[in-house]
XYZ file of C-alpha atoms in Angstrom:
769
model
C 64.841 86.265 192.082
C 63.930 83.497 189.791
C 65.234 80.194 191.024
C 68.402 79.245 189.255
C 69.013 82.766 187.942
C 71.981 83.307 190.183
C 73.606 80.208 188.824
C 73.098 81.430 185.251
C 74.605 84.779 186.082
C 77.576 83.142 187.715
C 78.061 80.921 184.660
C 77.910 83.850 182.226
C 80.316 85.840 184.371
C 82.721 82.943 184.345
C 82.446 82.653 180.561
C 83.157 86.342 180.141
C 86.250 85.998 182.234
C 87.419 82.942 180.330
C 86.588 84.365 176.801
C 89.606 85.636 174.846
C 89.913 89.405 174.463
C 90.283 90.567 170.787
C 92.469 93.603 170.326
C 91.471 95.413 167.112
C 94.422 97.782 167.447
C 97.105 95.170 167.474
C 100.157 95.676 165.329
C 99.141 92.887 162.950
C 95.641 94.274 162.416
C 96.947 97.782 161.955
C 99.410 96.533 159.349
C 96.600 94.587 157.650
C 94.376 97.690 157.548
C 97.203 99.823 156.208
C 97.977 97.229 153.510
C 94.304 96.943 152.566
C 94.023 100.742 152.409
C 97.036 100.898 150.102
C 95.517 98.222 147.868
C 92.219 100.111 147.781
C 93.933 103.337 146.826
C 96.035 101.600 144.183
C 92.964 99.910 142.732
C 91.037 103.183 142.753
C 93.853 105.085 141.093
C 94.497 102.242 138.663
C 90.882 102.170 137.564
C 90.820 105.971 137.311
C 94.046 106.142 135.319
C 92.919 103.319 133.058
C 89.566 104.971 132.398
C 91.130 108.358 131.750
C 93.720 106.722 129.464
C 91.000 105.096 127.397
C 89.194 108.415 127.049
C 92.468 110.172 126.217
C 93.348 107.545 123.612
C 89.958 107.930 121.932
C 90.318 111.704 122.028
C 93.814 111.501 120.517
C 92.520 109.267 117.730
C 89.810 111.807 116.986
C 92.282 114.711 117.056
C 94.677 112.889 114.734
C 91.882 112.153 112.257
C 90.849 115.803 112.472
C 94.466 116.870 111.878
C 94.602 114.819 108.673
C 91.163 115.894 107.444
C 91.099 119.654 108.082
C 93.555 120.582 105.267
C 90.993 119.277 102.749
C 88.742 122.242 103.377
C 91.416 124.910 103.494
C 91.309 127.541 100.760
C 94.166 128.639 98.534
C 96.914 131.065 99.533
C 98.776 133.321 97.124
C 101.713 135.630 97.710
C 103.563 138.059 95.444
C 107.202 137.071 95.023
C 108.508 139.632 92.539
C 107.486 142.433 90.188
C 109.786 143.482 87.373
C 109.554 145.252 84.020
C 109.393 143.306 80.780
C 112.965 143.290 79.501
C 112.835 144.119 75.823
C 115.207 142.391 73.470
C 116.587 143.671 70.210
C 113.907 143.791 67.524
C 111.336 142.734 70.114
C 107.570 143.017 69.909
C 104.430 142.653 71.993
C 104.087 139.568 74.176
C 101.732 136.940 72.729
C 102.338 133.949 74.995
C 103.927 133.030 78.323
C 104.699 129.740 80.038
C 106.515 128.465 83.139
C 108.568 125.284 83.303
C 108.151 122.496 85.865
C 110.476 123.878 88.561
C 109.010 127.413 88.337
C 112.512 128.787 87.734
C 112.430 129.593 84.015
C 109.654 131.249 82.052
C 109.107 131.632 78.325
C 107.817 134.689 76.523
C 106.928 134.664 72.813
C 106.566 138.066 71.156
C 105.011 139.200 67.904
C 108.402 139.307 66.145
C 109.001 135.595 66.625
C 111.421 135.913 69.518
C 111.459 133.196 72.173
C 112.819 134.735 75.363
C 113.632 132.419 78.266
C 114.076 134.348 81.501
C 114.320 133.881 85.248
C 110.752 133.751 86.511
C 111.626 135.471 89.810
C 113.583 138.468 88.546
C 113.069 138.681 84.782
C 116.734 138.211 83.881
C 117.035 136.896 80.300
C 118.730 133.486 80.164
C 118.459 132.631 76.492
C 116.922 134.031 73.330
C 115.914 132.073 70.249
C 113.999 132.977 67.115
C 111.313 131.270 65.077
C 111.807 130.839 61.323
C 109.370 133.585 60.337
C 108.771 133.676 56.548
C 110.314 136.611 54.772
C 108.044 139.635 54.856
C 105.548 137.959 57.201
C 104.575 138.737 60.765
C 102.934 136.647 63.448
C 99.169 137.134 63.457
C 97.984 134.324 65.764
C 99.254 131.819 68.291
C 97.686 128.895 70.171
C 98.742 126.095 72.480
C 97.675 122.512 71.822
C 97.634 121.304 75.427
C 99.570 122.751 78.382
C 101.041 119.348 79.154
C 102.499 118.860 75.667
C 104.103 122.346 75.408
C 103.201 122.218 71.720
C 102.465 125.591 70.107
C 101.288 126.618 66.666
C 101.988 130.060 65.219
C 100.072 131.597 62.312
C 101.642 134.138 59.963
C 100.312 136.909 57.782
C 101.377 134.860 54.753
C 98.747 132.197 55.447
C 101.380 129.777 56.728
C 101.810 128.161 60.154
C 104.589 126.470 62.045
C 104.447 124.020 64.973
C 107.122 123.961 67.665
C 107.639 122.653 71.193
C 109.584 124.124 74.069
C 111.236 121.691 76.467
C 113.782 121.784 79.272
C 116.784 119.641 80.043
C 117.903 119.402 83.673
C 121.545 118.700 84.509
C 123.571 118.896 87.730
C 127.084 120.176 87.049
C 128.976 120.487 90.357
C 125.769 119.306 92.123
C 123.981 122.478 91.112
C 120.747 122.180 89.184
C 120.885 123.740 85.760
C 117.879 124.034 83.462
C 118.617 124.386 79.759
C 115.733 125.282 77.450
C 115.565 124.221 73.827
C 113.111 124.283 70.941
C 111.984 121.371 68.787
C 110.151 121.366 65.467
C 108.328 118.001 65.410
C 107.118 118.562 61.810
C 110.061 120.471 60.437
C 111.150 124.072 60.664
C 109.601 124.962 57.316
C 106.230 126.770 57.577
C 103.141 124.880 56.396
C 100.572 126.564 54.177
C 97.193 126.344 55.935
C 94.935 128.917 54.310
C 95.107 131.026 51.210
C 98.534 132.356 50.350
C 98.851 135.970 51.458
C 95.714 135.832 53.642
C 96.697 136.284 57.329
C 95.752 133.521 59.773
C 93.634 135.438 62.290
C 92.719 132.521 64.566
C 94.584 129.246 64.926
C 94.226 125.927 66.748
C 96.227 122.705 66.785
C 95.621 119.215 68.111
C 98.273 116.534 67.838
C 97.458 112.852 68.224
C 98.959 109.447 67.610
C 97.292 109.088 64.218
C 96.959 112.616 62.922
C 97.841 116.275 63.319
C 94.898 118.656 62.923
C 95.437 122.333 62.165
C 92.490 124.714 62.098
C 92.704 128.378 61.201
C 90.505 131.212 60.092
C 91.181 134.050 57.685
C 89.133 136.418 55.628
C 88.621 133.546 53.193
C 86.895 131.424 55.900
C 87.835 128.513 58.132
C 90.612 126.204 56.968
C 91.105 122.743 58.494
C 93.960 120.521 57.405
C 94.425 116.980 58.681
C 97.905 115.501 58.412
C 97.455 111.741 58.738
C 100.536 110.034 60.135
C 102.119 107.022 58.487
C 104.892 105.498 60.607
C 107.620 103.322 59.130
C 108.021 100.402 61.543
C 111.692 99.948 60.726
C 112.974 103.511 60.797
C 110.086 104.932 62.880
C 110.045 107.837 60.460
C 106.717 109.695 60.389
C 105.257 110.668 57.015
C 102.384 113.153 56.845
C 99.575 112.760 54.338
C 97.757 116.047 53.940
C 93.941 116.144 53.768
C 91.956 119.366 53.333
C 88.475 119.487 54.892
C 85.676 121.486 53.314
C 83.681 123.126 56.083
C 80.198 124.631 55.804
C 79.893 128.370 56.251
C 79.277 129.763 59.721
C 76.769 132.548 60.474
C 79.173 135.129 61.849
C 82.740 136.240 62.323
C 85.019 133.674 63.948
C 86.672 134.930 67.128
C 88.340 131.761 68.424
C 88.901 128.161 67.296
C 89.399 125.039 69.421
C 89.885 121.390 68.377
C 89.142 118.680 70.955
C 91.701 115.928 71.795
C 89.775 113.282 69.840
C 90.029 115.517 66.746
C 86.326 115.091 66.122
C 84.874 118.379 67.319
C 85.749 121.902 66.241
C 84.431 124.726 68.415
C 84.238 128.234 66.985
C 83.152 131.287 68.931
C 81.243 133.773 66.814
C 80.545 137.457 67.261
C 78.240 138.138 70.208
C 77.446 135.221 72.445
C 77.233 132.323 69.994
C 79.298 129.160 69.863
C 79.322 126.885 66.819
C 79.989 123.152 67.211
C 81.228 121.354 64.081
C 81.426 117.582 63.747
C 84.563 116.470 61.852
C 83.950 112.726 62.135
C 83.049 112.441 58.459
C 86.151 113.987 56.926
C 84.490 114.103 53.508
C 81.499 116.082 54.726
C 81.875 117.850 58.077
C 78.612 119.194 59.472
C 77.480 121.868 61.893
C 76.161 120.128 64.995
C 74.714 123.259 66.589
C 75.042 126.999 66.968
C 73.868 128.201 70.342
C 74.103 131.110 72.749
C 76.382 130.283 75.673
C 75.927 133.508 77.653
C 72.832 135.310 78.884
C 71.710 138.852 79.603
C 73.326 140.310 76.516
C 76.853 139.373 77.654
C 79.436 138.592 74.962
C 82.039 135.852 74.890
C 85.376 137.326 75.897
C 87.534 134.212 76.330
C 87.263 130.445 75.954
C 89.543 127.510 76.645
C 89.528 123.797 77.337
C 89.653 122.392 80.833
C 92.287 119.708 81.381
C 91.466 116.730 79.183
C 89.747 118.719 76.456
C 86.224 117.522 77.323
C 84.891 120.632 79.044
C 84.864 124.162 77.679
C 85.323 127.165 79.941
C 83.491 130.173 78.528
C 84.074 133.641 80.011
C 81.809 136.570 79.216
C 81.706 140.340 79.551
C 79.697 140.198 82.822
C 82.347 138.317 84.779
C 80.735 134.877 84.473
C 82.520 131.646 83.583
C 80.473 128.680 82.394
C 81.528 125.062 82.104
C 80.071 123.229 79.095
C 80.528 119.769 77.644
C 78.892 117.554 75.042
C 76.284 114.997 76.083
C 75.109 112.027 74.037
C 71.453 110.973 74.189
C 69.880 107.580 73.504
C 69.728 108.357 69.769
C 73.504 108.900 69.689
C 73.044 112.627 69.130
C 75.321 115.127 70.842
C 74.342 118.420 72.420
C 76.352 121.009 74.321
C 75.209 121.291 77.941
C 75.899 123.961 80.556
C 76.981 122.065 83.672
C 77.981 124.701 86.216
C 78.856 128.387 86.440
C 81.346 130.526 88.332
C 81.360 134.239 89.120
C 84.554 136.304 89.320
C 83.100 139.801 89.401
C 81.180 142.187 87.182
C 83.899 143.021 84.669
C 84.766 141.182 81.467
C 86.768 137.969 81.744
C 90.017 138.582 79.870
C 92.004 135.385 80.496
C 91.237 131.779 81.442
C 94.197 129.479 82.124
C 93.558 125.801 82.976
C 95.794 123.862 85.338
C 98.070 121.258 83.749
C 97.227 118.302 86.014
C 93.924 119.025 87.740
C 90.443 120.165 86.820
C 91.176 123.636 88.140
C 91.690 126.950 86.381
C 92.657 130.573 86.948
C 90.643 133.463 85.546
C 91.312 137.219 85.339
C 89.113 140.177 84.414
C 89.568 143.634 83.000
C 89.760 145.281 86.435
C 92.733 143.187 87.616
C 90.866 140.613 89.707
C 92.133 137.034 89.666
C 90.126 134.003 90.750
C 91.211 130.442 91.426
C 88.587 127.728 90.910
C 88.082 123.989 90.693
C 85.491 122.812 88.194
C 84.430 119.399 89.536
C 84.228 120.577 93.132
C 82.392 123.727 91.981
C 84.639 125.511 94.410
C 85.881 129.097 94.440
C 89.183 128.907 96.282
C 90.412 132.472 96.038
C 89.379 135.826 94.577
C 91.808 138.708 94.871
C 92.605 142.021 93.212
C 96.164 141.687 91.912
C 96.493 144.513 89.414
C 95.220 148.028 88.873
C 94.648 147.348 85.182
C 93.545 144.672 82.795
C 95.176 141.241 82.915
C 94.999 139.581 79.526
C 98.024 137.275 79.616
C 98.762 134.692 82.319
C 100.798 131.541 82.799
C 100.503 128.899 85.510
C 103.238 126.451 86.416
C 102.713 122.717 85.732
C 102.547 122.038 89.474
C 100.059 124.882 89.955
C 102.295 126.472 92.579
C 103.255 129.646 90.678
C 101.475 132.262 88.588
C 102.959 134.758 86.134
C 101.007 137.574 84.513
C 101.440 140.991 82.935
C 99.800 143.811 84.911
C 98.292 146.981 83.548
C 101.555 148.922 83.937
C 103.680 146.899 81.531
C 105.276 144.810 84.272
C 105.408 141.112 84.983
C 104.350 139.806 88.365
C 105.396 136.433 89.760
C 103.235 134.957 92.538
C 103.607 131.746 94.533
C 100.470 129.712 95.196
C 99.555 127.088 97.782
C 96.514 125.115 96.718
C 96.839 121.516 97.849
C 93.327 120.076 97.841
C 91.034 122.070 95.539
C 89.127 118.998 94.308
C 87.396 118.385 97.655
C 84.216 120.111 98.741
C 81.026 119.230 100.604
C 79.186 118.721 97.317
C 81.879 116.366 95.984
C 81.720 114.237 99.132
C 77.990 114.094 99.805
C 75.990 115.523 96.871
C 75.408 114.387 93.326
C 78.040 115.742 90.941
C 77.814 116.063 87.182
C 81.045 114.525 85.946
C 82.413 114.753 82.425
C 80.946 112.213 79.984
C 78.087 111.424 82.383
C 74.518 111.993 81.248
C 73.388 113.318 84.626
C 74.684 114.084 88.127
C 75.408 111.014 90.228
C 77.149 109.667 93.325
C 80.441 108.112 92.154
C 83.558 106.833 93.905
C 86.491 106.372 91.531
C 89.607 107.775 93.104
C 92.227 107.011 90.447
C 92.741 106.092 86.819
C 95.539 105.500 84.340
C 95.628 108.999 82.785
C 96.485 112.439 84.102
C 93.313 113.835 82.521
C 91.218 111.797 84.934
C 88.526 113.592 86.907
C 88.663 112.303 90.531
C 85.293 111.110 91.808
C 85.351 110.977 95.593
C 81.763 110.752 96.742
C 81.490 109.029 100.109
C 77.792 108.344 99.618
C 78.247 104.954 97.832
C 80.644 103.847 100.575
C 78.360 104.968 103.397
C 75.421 103.317 101.647
C 77.389 100.091 101.219
C 78.360 100.154 104.909
C 74.750 100.470 106.036
C 73.593 97.913 103.460
C 76.056 95.288 104.659
C 75.212 95.991 108.310
C 71.462 95.847 107.594
C 71.526 92.408 105.975
C 73.912 91.058 108.616
C 71.706 92.323 111.446
C 68.589 91.065 109.656
C 69.983 87.550 109.951
C 71.863 87.786 113.236
C 69.495 89.729 115.499
C 66.463 87.387 115.612
C 68.578 84.236 115.739
C 70.899 85.539 118.452
C 68.178 87.021 120.663
C 65.820 84.057 120.357
C 68.673 81.644 120.998
C 69.766 83.655 124.041
C 66.213 83.706 125.430
C 65.858 79.954 125.169
C 69.338 79.252 126.497
C 69.011 81.527 129.527
C 65.385 80.912 130.440
C 64.263 77.511 129.229
C 67.351 75.369 128.694
C 68.567 72.909 131.297
C 71.642 74.151 133.200
C 73.726 71.158 132.131
C 72.935 71.765 128.482
C 73.443 75.523 128.877
C 76.966 74.939 130.175
C 77.784 73.251 126.869
C 75.847 75.428 124.416
C 76.876 78.884 125.629
C 80.668 78.338 125.454
C 80.305 76.666 122.073
C 78.514 79.700 120.616
C 80.911 82.150 122.256
C 83.780 80.144 120.763
C 82.476 81.147 117.320
C 83.580 84.715 118.074
C 87.200 83.581 118.228
C 87.137 82.532 114.577
C 89.216 85.086 112.601
C 87.111 87.195 110.246
C 89.674 86.712 107.492
C 88.866 82.991 107.582
C 85.160 83.763 107.409
C 85.749 86.115 104.490
C 87.887 83.532 102.727
C 85.198 80.869 103.131
C 82.450 83.265 102.126
C 84.221 84.360 98.952
C 85.518 81.000 97.744
C 82.964 78.519 99.093
C 79.738 80.198 100.193
C 79.310 82.576 97.219
C 79.469 79.793 94.563
C 77.261 77.594 96.766
C 74.594 80.299 97.045
C 74.712 80.889 93.292
C 74.335 77.189 92.495
C 71.585 76.539 95.079
C 69.759 79.870 95.109
C 66.231 78.359 95.081
C 67.293 76.037 97.893
C 68.600 78.951 99.965
C 65.220 80.692 99.830
C 63.409 77.405 100.411
C 65.647 76.920 103.444
C 64.393 80.177 104.974
C 60.789 78.930 104.655
C 61.050 75.164 105.136
C 63.211 75.073 108.273
C 60.909 77.336 110.386
C 57.878 75.454 109.060
C 59.368 72.088 109.998
C 60.254 73.366 113.491
C 56.679 74.557 114.066
C 55.273 71.338 112.620
C 57.523 69.246 114.863
C 56.406 71.250 117.878
C 52.759 70.709 116.987
C 53.268 66.954 116.520
C 55.260 66.766 119.749
C 52.360 68.364 121.615
C 49.998 65.655 120.319
C 52.074 62.838 121.753
C 50.933 61.140 124.973
C 52.122 62.742 128.184
C 54.078 59.626 129.048
C 56.269 60.017 125.974
C 56.620 63.797 126.225
C 57.553 63.672 129.897
C 60.253 61.132 129.087
C 62.397 64.075 127.913
C 63.381 66.241 130.894
C 62.553 69.944 130.860
C 65.197 72.054 129.149
C 66.482 69.324 126.849
C 63.873 69.681 124.110
C 66.208 71.765 121.916
C 68.310 68.649 121.293
C 65.318 67.120 119.503
C 65.336 69.994 116.987
C 68.883 69.341 115.800
C 67.943 66.492 113.427
C 64.837 68.427 112.347
C 66.931 71.432 111.311
C 69.590 69.305 109.612
C 67.142 67.132 107.696
C 64.898 70.015 106.576
C 67.939 72.065 105.517
C 69.417 69.166 103.566
C 66.068 68.509 101.906
C 65.723 72.185 100.856
C 69.204 72.324 99.371
C 68.794 68.931 97.744
C 65.603 70.032 96.001
C 67.219 73.241 94.718
C 67.969 71.930 91.241
C 64.500 70.459 90.843
C 62.825 73.674 92.015
C 64.961 75.644 89.577
C 63.634 73.452 86.752
C 60.028 73.728 87.943
C 59.775 77.454 88.622
C 62.689 79.262 86.916
C 63.247 77.499 83.577
C 66.375 75.836 84.881
C 68.260 79.064 85.694
C 67.067 81.333 88.483
C 69.829 83.865 87.855
C 68.706 84.380 84.235
C 65.067 84.399 85.347
C 65.757 87.219 87.796
C 67.425 89.243 85.052
C 64.877 88.625 82.286
C 61.618 88.564 84.265
C 62.280 90.962 87.139
C 65.097 93.063 85.715
C 67.228 92.250 88.769
C 70.929 91.802 88.132
C 72.863 89.117 90.005
C 76.466 89.332 91.136
C 78.020 86.208 92.627
C 79.516 88.083 95.574
C 76.540 90.029 96.832
C 74.757 91.322 99.906
C 73.104 87.948 100.542
C 76.498 86.286 100.909
C 77.715 89.130 103.122
C 74.581 88.888 105.252
C 75.091 85.162 105.798
C 78.813 85.404 106.520
C 78.804 88.584 108.577
C 75.640 87.513 110.387
C 77.509 84.373 111.453
C 80.266 86.610 112.844
C 77.878 88.956 114.684
C 75.637 86.276 116.260
C 78.099 85.349 119.084
C 78.404 88.989 120.202
C 74.667 89.603 120.407
C 73.961 86.140 121.843
C 76.514 86.338 124.642
C 75.489 89.772 125.931
C 71.768 89.062 125.597
C 72.055 85.699 127.334
C 73.971 87.225 130.240
C 71.380 90.021 130.545
C 68.458 87.571 130.660
C 70.191 85.095 132.945
C 71.071 87.940 135.356
C 67.432 88.857 135.951
C 66.793 88.105 139.665
C 65.091 84.757 140.099
C 62.650 86.080 142.707
C 61.002 88.180 139.967
C 60.226 85.180 137.776
C 59.325 82.990 140.786
C 56.966 85.644 142.061
C 55.312 85.995 138.674
C 54.834 82.241 138.407
C 53.507 82.077 141.960
C 50.878 84.669 141.109
C 49.566 82.452 138.320
C 51.406 83.733 135.235
C 52.533 81.227 132.645
C 56.256 80.855 131.835
C 55.671 82.685 128.537
C 53.848 85.562 130.265
C 56.614 85.740 132.836
C 59.200 85.867 130.058
C 57.520 88.575 127.973
C 56.194 90.793 130.780
C 58.867 90.469 133.449
C 62.138 88.934 132.302
C 62.508 90.632 128.892
C 61.492 94.032 130.239
C 64.014 93.785 133.059
C 66.742 92.603 130.656
C 65.827 95.101 127.911
C 68.760 97.467 128.658
C 71.229 94.611 128.162
C 69.418 93.305 125.072
C 69.437 96.760 123.495
C 73.143 97.152 124.264
C 73.815 93.769 122.661
C 72.058 94.802 119.448
C 73.919 98.116 119.304
C 77.290 96.477 119.922
C 76.495 93.920 117.241
C 75.593 96.710 114.853
C 78.865 98.482 115.629
C 80.696 95.227 114.887
C 78.837 94.895 111.576
C 79.498 98.509 110.549
C 83.220 98.262 111.261
C 83.757 94.824 109.715
C 86.491 94.839 107.073
C 87.749 91.448 105.941
C 84.417 89.720 105.356
C 83.016 92.482 103.147
C 86.393 92.864 101.488
C 86.546 89.223 100.409
C 82.864 88.333 100.054
C 81.655 91.245 97.897
C 82.562 92.510 94.465
C 83.914 95.682 96.116
C 81.931 97.788 93.659
C 81.013 101.215 95.103
C 77.427 101.323 93.835
C 74.216 102.542 95.452
C 71.787 99.670 94.889
C 69.569 98.133 97.570
C 69.345 94.923 95.508
C 70.294 91.992 97.745
C 71.916 90.280 94.752
C 74.339 93.163 94.103
C 77.594 93.808 95.873
C 78.794 96.937 97.615
C 81.881 98.587 99.039
C 82.012 99.709 102.646
C 83.996 102.507 104.230
C 86.213 100.103 106.168
C 86.906 97.886 103.153
C 87.677 100.906 100.992
C 90.235 102.143 103.504
C 91.862 98.712 103.636
C 92.023 98.446 99.835
C 93.201 101.926 98.887
C 95.258 103.215 101.813
C 98.398 101.179 100.934
C 98.395 102.528 97.374
C 97.708 106.215 97.949
C 100.276 108.980 98.120
C 100.861 110.252 101.641
C 99.447 113.755 102.054
C 97.433 113.697 98.828
C 93.740 114.519 98.594
C 92.966 110.816 98.158
C 94.960 110.004 101.292
C 93.112 112.590 103.368
C 89.699 111.568 102.043
C 90.410 108.033 103.264
C 91.113 109.509 106.692
C 87.823 111.384 106.365
C 86.114 108.044 105.704
C 87.721 106.697 108.878
C 86.480 109.757 110.754
C 82.948 109.182 109.435
C 83.116 105.612 110.770
C 84.457 106.881 114.082
C 81.692 109.470 114.460
C 79.024 106.991 113.373
C 80.014 104.448 116.013
C 80.335 107.227 118.609
C 76.839 108.529 117.880
C 75.328 105.032 117.832
C 77.007 104.058 121.090
C 76.003 107.321 122.748
C 72.413 106.827 121.627
C 72.499 103.237 122.873
C 73.820 104.320 126.257
C 71.094 106.949 126.649
C 68.374 104.460 125.727
C 69.887 101.824 128.017
C 69.852 104.186 130.996
C 66.242 105.130 130.339
C 65.216 101.480 130.055
C 67.068 100.633 133.254
C 65.411 103.512 135.077
C 61.978 102.566 133.743
C 62.121 98.864 134.640
C 64.310 99.000 137.738
C 61.205 98.973 139.926
C 60.191 95.481 138.788
């Protein structure tokens, strides 16, 4: 045995005996382990529940948006309510006209004997009968409606005379029960007006009433007769006096089948035998002219019916082959008008016998000789419903003002009353995302204009200008924010002294706490006028400041080592602060002088006259500066954390192997931090895309598609904020705004998913460094 070993063994044995014995199964330790296990389970379940709740909340948001959006693309539903025979009245005749009042309870039927029969629309029971003052010995030979919304009707007689009347309805509530009382008005007297030649029957008739004049147009064997009754209003008594003016029209090459006068009382449309349509210009009342005579059907088809769409701008022309064409007048650069076919619809292969426009939307109902009925919307170019509703020809229809009921005479001498559900006909894929040819536009275009002051307005709900504006605003914001934020984060995390970093990083992150409404307010009221007044200086700033920084760095490198080493490593950025401030102040201060030197004293006018570039004070440049300022903290903070978190042994090892700090940064540090940098850029982009208040206050909010940096835009988020409080709940406009929100939701979801996939691939690729 080694000498002294026994003593060591004895000493160790004594220590073992004297050492305290730790009992890991004591009551206290068991309680501690149980408590820690409970905390672990609670934390695990809390994290799981929280994560699942976030996913569930996002899913519920998506489902709610889908719930609001799906009805936009639902077709129309129609259901037969009642069928009943036409109840003949004493001395009755054939039905010439039908109409339904607002509540879809009463209907009006006008027959060839001049009887006005008001009846229950659901069962045909006669409620009231009135008679027109038909001239002695005359019969009704023609009838036309001015505009469905006015309920104004003109009737032509075999004596060459006409009479204008209106049907209206008074609603009362005796004993809390709604009662609708119809009555007839004669706005221009109940005495017939001579329109044509005495004794020559009025075969076709048209009327158009305006604030300044009443225009009556009729045709007889003697030709076309147009009479203008100019209105003179007495300001004291408000009595209207009519001054009659006869127009002398040129002869038309064919027999007139139908006459229509537009709401502006300038154009007279006359369908001729065959497939021709004559357009007459009545602007010069002394000498009306024929604008054009053209074929409006093809393949030998004949015109079988024609009517105005709501507003009187578009013509709906039905032919014998089951086609319906939409036409309207276009004006060229020489101020000449021509009739243009815009879009076509197909009901079937039988002749179109009736076209009835809706009273408040750009939709219409059409019927053919085989009993098929189709429901369409013109602007959306959408066929909502096609159904066979009768075994015979349908040549007389009426639609309710709310477009929720339809009344027509079937081929068996009966009237059929149908209820309709057609809530959002004006929305289609083409309306939302394709170019649409709107009325009074020279060509198809992307337009957002959701409302106007008149009921004749054609809604324009293209999301393309809003999506374009969203991407435009995000692009210019990211163009400014991304290089500044990433470069600043690289320097702060890798080169800056720790003491200085502890001051700079919180200061930049504090910028993110500034409310965006404040940034938008400053951008709209202070920055936008400043940019406009110092535009040359702003562009000089983008060139002069980087140049001065590079120049300062070059001059700093030429200084003696003793002076350069006087500044500790990591504190050099402080020297650039006065360089940036002085160069920026110099650029802005020279703005006025540069404007005189290079832009004739006004850069804004120079851009317009020399480059053809328009300038709006609140434009994408202002948005880029303001929103870039808001996005920089987000990108900077995440990027700086990603770079600073790169293990130090990687950079130390690279430097030890002889690499320079710049080589280490570009080939080791940035590659390792690339997943975090990419995530920072994507999160910043998501912030820019969803920004509301800055773009709302710093742009002109004009929904235009123009990449010009000096033009404004409207984004999806700003549009929702502006229009949602003013829209009617459940309307098409309301649901389209939810669709815009869904587009934003899906865009951010796709971008974030793409970013996550790329981040995982980058992490996998560079995890071996």
